[in-house]
């Protein structure tokens, strides 16, 4: 491909977690803007349904689906090698809330929650970041969680994994800070998705998937390091982090 071809060809997006509601919203937002989009997921049938929905809603035709199991770390390098081209942007929205009570008693379940939210995404983005750095530019967006800002009894296994992921993204951002590879951490807070369907969400602190997608897409022109999708969450988590541990451990959160 010549330099002219690269300049004229549409930009490309890879969404890791292509069956999720947020992943679908992100992919739809980018596809509507003329980007080539690839949805990567373990469940390719589910991702395929999302791809069909995106094509119908946006009229975009360049929406592809690729198989990727975020727990199969040995598949990451072959997956990246097999892409038609290195994407301009990677958005990782992989997540598994899991069950806290079960995780306390079932080490296998706790392991799956931790690996899905931290180990797999971090190792995949490390490989993508190395290729972006070699190329000289790119945007990597990791969707983390406010649950990682402080451990709480109600979801500390999930929160610990997200805290690790946020710390990883911070370190990667620091390592590549002098390059044109930008690393963003996005913390949506509560989002109205199938994953939270059984939760009693707080309206003013709950975002729609499309709002998360818009904040992520805005990073293409206005890079930012850490993004709370709803600004109220920045204040809420500042207050929660400021509570002394002696008092915090007595609270039911």
Coordinates of C-alpha atoms in Angstrom, one line a residue:
X1 CA 0.0 0.0 0.0
X2 CA 1.4 3.4 -1.0
X3 CA 1.4 6.5 1.3
X4 CA -1.4 7.9 -0.9
X5 CA -3.5 4.8 -0.4
X6 CA -3.0 4.9 3.3
X7 CA -4.1 8.6 3.4
X8 CA -7.2 7.9 1.3
X9 CA -8.3 4.7 3.0
X10 CA -10.8 4.8 5.9
X11 CA -9.5 4.5 9.4
X12 CA -10.1 1.2 11.2
X13 CA -11.3 0.2 14.7
X14 CA -10.9 -3.0 16.6
X15 CA -13.5 -3.6 19.3
X16 CA -12.4 -6.3 21.8
X17 CA -15.6 -7.5 23.4
X18 CA -17.8 -7.3 20.4
X19 CA -20.9 -8.9 21.9
X20 CA -21.3 -6.4 24.7
X21 CA -23.8 -3.5 24.6
X22 CA -21.1 -1.0 25.0
X23 CA -19.0 -2.7 22.3
X24 CA -21.9 -2.6 19.9
X25 CA -22.5 1.1 20.6
X26 CA -18.9 2.0 20.1
X27 CA -18.7 0.0 16.9
X28 CA -21.9 1.6 15.6
X29 CA -20.7 5.1 16.4
X30 CA -17.4 4.6 14.5
X31 CA -19.1 2.8 11.6
X32 CA -21.5 5.7 11.2
X33 CA -18.5 8.0 10.8
X34 CA -17.1 5.9 7.9
X35 CA -14.6 3.8 9.9
X36 CA -13.8 0.1 9.1
X37 CA -14.9 -1.8 12.1
X38 CA -13.9 -5.3 13.4
X39 CA -15.8 -6.9 16.3
X40 CA -13.7 -9.4 18.2
X41 CA -15.4 -11.9 20.5
X42 CA -15.4 -15.4 21.7
X43 CA -19.1 -15.7 20.7
X44 CA -18.8 -14.9 17.0
X45 CA -22.6 -15.6 16.5
X46 CA -23.4 -12.9 19.0
X47 CA -20.9 -10.5 17.5
X48 CA -22.3 -11.3 14.1
X49 CA -25.8 -10.3 15.2
X50 CA -24.3 -7.0 16.5
X51 CA -22.5 -6.5 13.1
X52 CA -25.8 -7.1 11.3
X53 CA -27.5 -4.6 13.5
X54 CA -24.8 -2.0 12.9
X55 CA -25.0 -2.4 9.2
X56 CA -28.7 -2.0 9.2
X57 CA -28.7 1.1 11.5
X58 CA -25.7 2.9 9.8
X59 CA -25.7 1.6 6.3
X60 CA -22.0 0.7 6.7
X61 CA -20.8 -2.3 5.0
X62 CA -17.2 -2.6 6.4
X63 CA -18.1 -4.3 9.6
X64 CA -16.3 -7.6 10.2
X65 CA -16.3 -10.2 12.9
X66 CA -13.2 -12.1 14.2
X67 CA -13.0 -14.9 16.9
X68 CA -11.0 -13.9 20.0
X69 CA -11.0 -15.6 23.4
X70 CA -9.6 -13.1 25.9
X71 CA -8.6 -16.0 28.2
X72 CA -6.6 -17.7 25.5
X73 CA -3.5 -15.6 25.7
X74 CA -1.6 -17.8 23.3
X75 CA -4.0 -16.8 20.5
X76 CA -3.3 -13.1 20.8
X77 CA -0.2 -12.9 18.6
X78 CA -1.7 -15.0 15.8
X79 CA -4.9 -13.0 16.0
X80 CA -3.0 -9.7 15.5
X81 CA -0.9 -11.2 12.7
X82 CA -4.1 -12.4 11.0
X83 CA -5.8 -9.0 10.7
X84 CA -5.8 -7.4 7.3
X85 CA -4.1 -4.4 8.7
X86 CA -3.2 -3.0 12.1
X87 CA -6.1 -0.9 13.3
X88 CA -5.8 2.8 14.0
X89 CA -7.7 2.4 17.3
X90 CA -8.3 -0.5 19.7
X91 CA -11.2 -0.3 22.2
X92 CA -11.3 -3.1 24.8
X93 CA -14.7 -3.4 26.5
X94 CA -14.2 -6.9 27.8
X95 CA -15.8 -7.4 31.2
X96 CA -17.3 -9.9 33.5
X97 CA -19.1 -8.8 36.7
X98 CA -19.3 -12.3 38.2
X99 CA -20.8 -13.1 41.5
X100 CA -19.0 -11.9 44.6
X101 CA -20.4 -14.4 47.0
X102 CA -19.6 -17.3 44.6
X103 CA -16.1 -15.9 44.1
X104 CA -15.4 -16.0 47.8
X105 CA -16.1 -19.8 47.8
X106 CA -15.2 -20.8 44.3
X107 CA -11.6 -20.2 43.3
X108 CA -12.3 -21.1 39.7
X109 CA -15.0 -18.5 39.4
X110 CA -12.8 -15.9 41.0
X111 CA -10.0 -16.8 38.7
X112 CA -12.2 -16.3 35.6
X113 CA -13.4 -12.9 36.9
X114 CA -9.9 -11.8 37.5
X115 CA -8.5 -13.1 34.2
X116 CA -11.4 -11.7 32.2
X117 CA -11.2 -8.2 33.6
X118 CA -7.4 -7.8 34.0
X119 CA -5.0 -10.5 32.8
X120 CA -6.5 -11.1 29.4
X121 CA -7.2 -7.5 28.4
X122 CA -3.8 -6.3 29.7
X123 CA -1.8 -8.9 27.9
X124 CA -3.7 -8.3 24.7
X125 CA -3.3 -4.5 24.8
X126 CA 0.4 -5.0 25.6
X127 CA 0.9 -6.7 22.3
X128 CA -1.3 -4.2 20.4
X129 CA 0.7 -1.3 22.0
X130 CA 4.0 -2.8 20.9
X131 CA 2.8 -2.8 17.3
X132 CA 1.3 0.7 17.6
X133 CA 4.6 1.9 19.0
X134 CA 6.6 0.3 16.2
X135 CA 4.2 2.0 13.7
X136 CA 4.4 5.3 15.5
X137 CA 0.8 6.2 16.3
X138 CA -2.5 4.8 17.5
X139 CA -5.2 5.1 20.2
X140 CA -5.8 2.4 22.8
X141 CA -8.9 2.7 25.0
X142 CA -9.4 0.4 28.0
X143 CA -12.8 0.4 29.6
X144 CA -12.2 -0.1 33.3
X145 CA -14.6 0.7 36.2
X146 CA -15.2 3.0 39.1
X147 CA -15.3 -0.3 41.1
X148 CA -11.5 -0.3 40.8
X149 CA -11.1 3.0 42.6
X150 CA -11.6 1.4 46.0
X151 CA -12.4 -2.1 47.2
X152 CA -15.9 -2.6 48.5
X153 CA -17.4 -5.7 50.1
X154 CA -20.1 -6.0 47.5
X155 CA -17.8 -6.6 44.5
X156 CA -14.1 -6.6 45.6
X157 CA -13.0 -9.5 43.3
X158 CA -14.3 -7.7 40.3
X159 CA -13.1 -4.3 41.7
X160 CA -9.6 -5.7 42.3
X161 CA -9.4 -6.9 38.8
X162 CA -10.5 -3.5 37.4
X163 CA -8.1 -1.8 39.8
X164 CA -5.3 -3.9 38.3
X165 CA -6.4 -3.0 34.8
X166 CA -6.5 0.7 35.5
X167 CA -3.0 0.5 37.0
X168 CA -1.8 -1.4 34.0
X169 CA -3.2 1.3 31.6
X170 CA -1.6 4.0 33.7
X171 CA 1.8 2.3 33.5
X172 CA 1.4 1.8 29.7
X173 CA 0.4 5.4 29.3
X174 CA 3.5 6.5 31.3
X175 CA 5.8 4.2 29.2
X176 CA 4.4 5.6 25.9
X177 CA 3.8 9.1 27.1
X178 CA 6.5 10.6 24.8
X179 CA 5.1 8.9 21.7
X180 CA 2.1 9.4 19.5
X181 CA 0.5 6.3 20.9
X182 CA -2.3 7.4 23.2
X183 CA -3.7 5.3 26.1
X184 CA -7.0 6.2 27.6
X185 CA -8.8 4.7 30.7
X186 CA -12.5 5.1 30.5
X187 CA -14.7 4.6 33.6
X188 CA -18.3 4.5 32.7
X189 CA -19.9 3.9 36.2
X190 CA -23.3 2.3 36.0
X191 CA -24.4 1.6 32.5
X192 CA -27.8 0.5 31.4
X193 CA -26.8 -2.9 29.8
X194 CA -27.7 -6.5 29.9
X195 CA -24.9 -7.0 32.5
X196 CA -26.7 -4.7 34.9
X197 CA -30.3 -5.7 34.1
X198 CA -30.8 -7.2 37.5
X199 CA -29.3 -4.3 39.4
X200 CA -31.2 -1.4 41.1
X201 CA -29.3 1.4 39.3
X202 CA -29.2 5.0 40.4
X203 CA -30.7 7.1 37.6
X204 CA -28.4 10.2 37.8
X205 CA -25.4 8.0 38.0
X206 CA -26.4 5.6 35.1
X207 CA -25.2 6.2 31.5
X208 CA -26.5 4.7 28.3
X209 CA -24.1 2.7 26.1
X210 CA -24.4 5.4 23.4
X211 CA -23.1 8.0 25.9
X212 CA -20.1 5.8 26.6
X213 CA -19.5 5.4 22.9
X214 CA -19.7 9.1 22.3
X215 CA -17.1 9.8 25.0
X216 CA -14.8 7.2 23.6
X217 CA -15.1 8.5 20.0
X218 CA -14.4 12.0 21.3
X219 CA -10.9 10.8 22.3
X220 CA -10.0 10.7 18.6
X221 CA -9.9 14.5 18.4
X222 CA -9.6 15.3 22.1
X223 CA -7.2 12.9 23.8
X224 CA -7.6 12.4 27.5
X225 CA -5.9 10.1 30.0
X226 CA -8.7 9.1 32.5
X227 CA -12.3 9.7 31.6
X228 CA -15.3 9.4 33.9
X229 CA -18.2 9.2 31.4
X230 CA -20.5 10.9 33.9
X231 CA -18.7 13.7 35.7
X232 CA -20.6 13.0 38.9
X233 CA -18.7 9.8 39.3
X234 CA -15.4 11.7 39.7
X235 CA -16.8 13.5 42.7
X236 CA -18.5 10.4 44.1
X237 CA -15.3 8.3 43.9
X238 CA -13.2 11.2 45.3
X239 CA -15.4 11.2 48.4
X240 CA -15.4 7.4 48.7
X241 CA -11.6 7.3 48.4
X242 CA -11.2 10.0 51.1
X243 CA -13.1 8.0 53.8
X244 CA -10.6 6.8 56.4
X245 CA -10.2 3.0 56.4
X246 CA -11.2 2.7 60.0
X247 CA -14.6 4.2 59.1
X248 CA -14.8 2.7 55.7
X249 CA -14.7 -0.9 56.9
X250 CA -17.7 -0.3 59.1
X251 CA -19.8 0.8 56.1
X252 CA -22.0 -1.5 54.0
X253 CA -20.9 -0.6 50.4

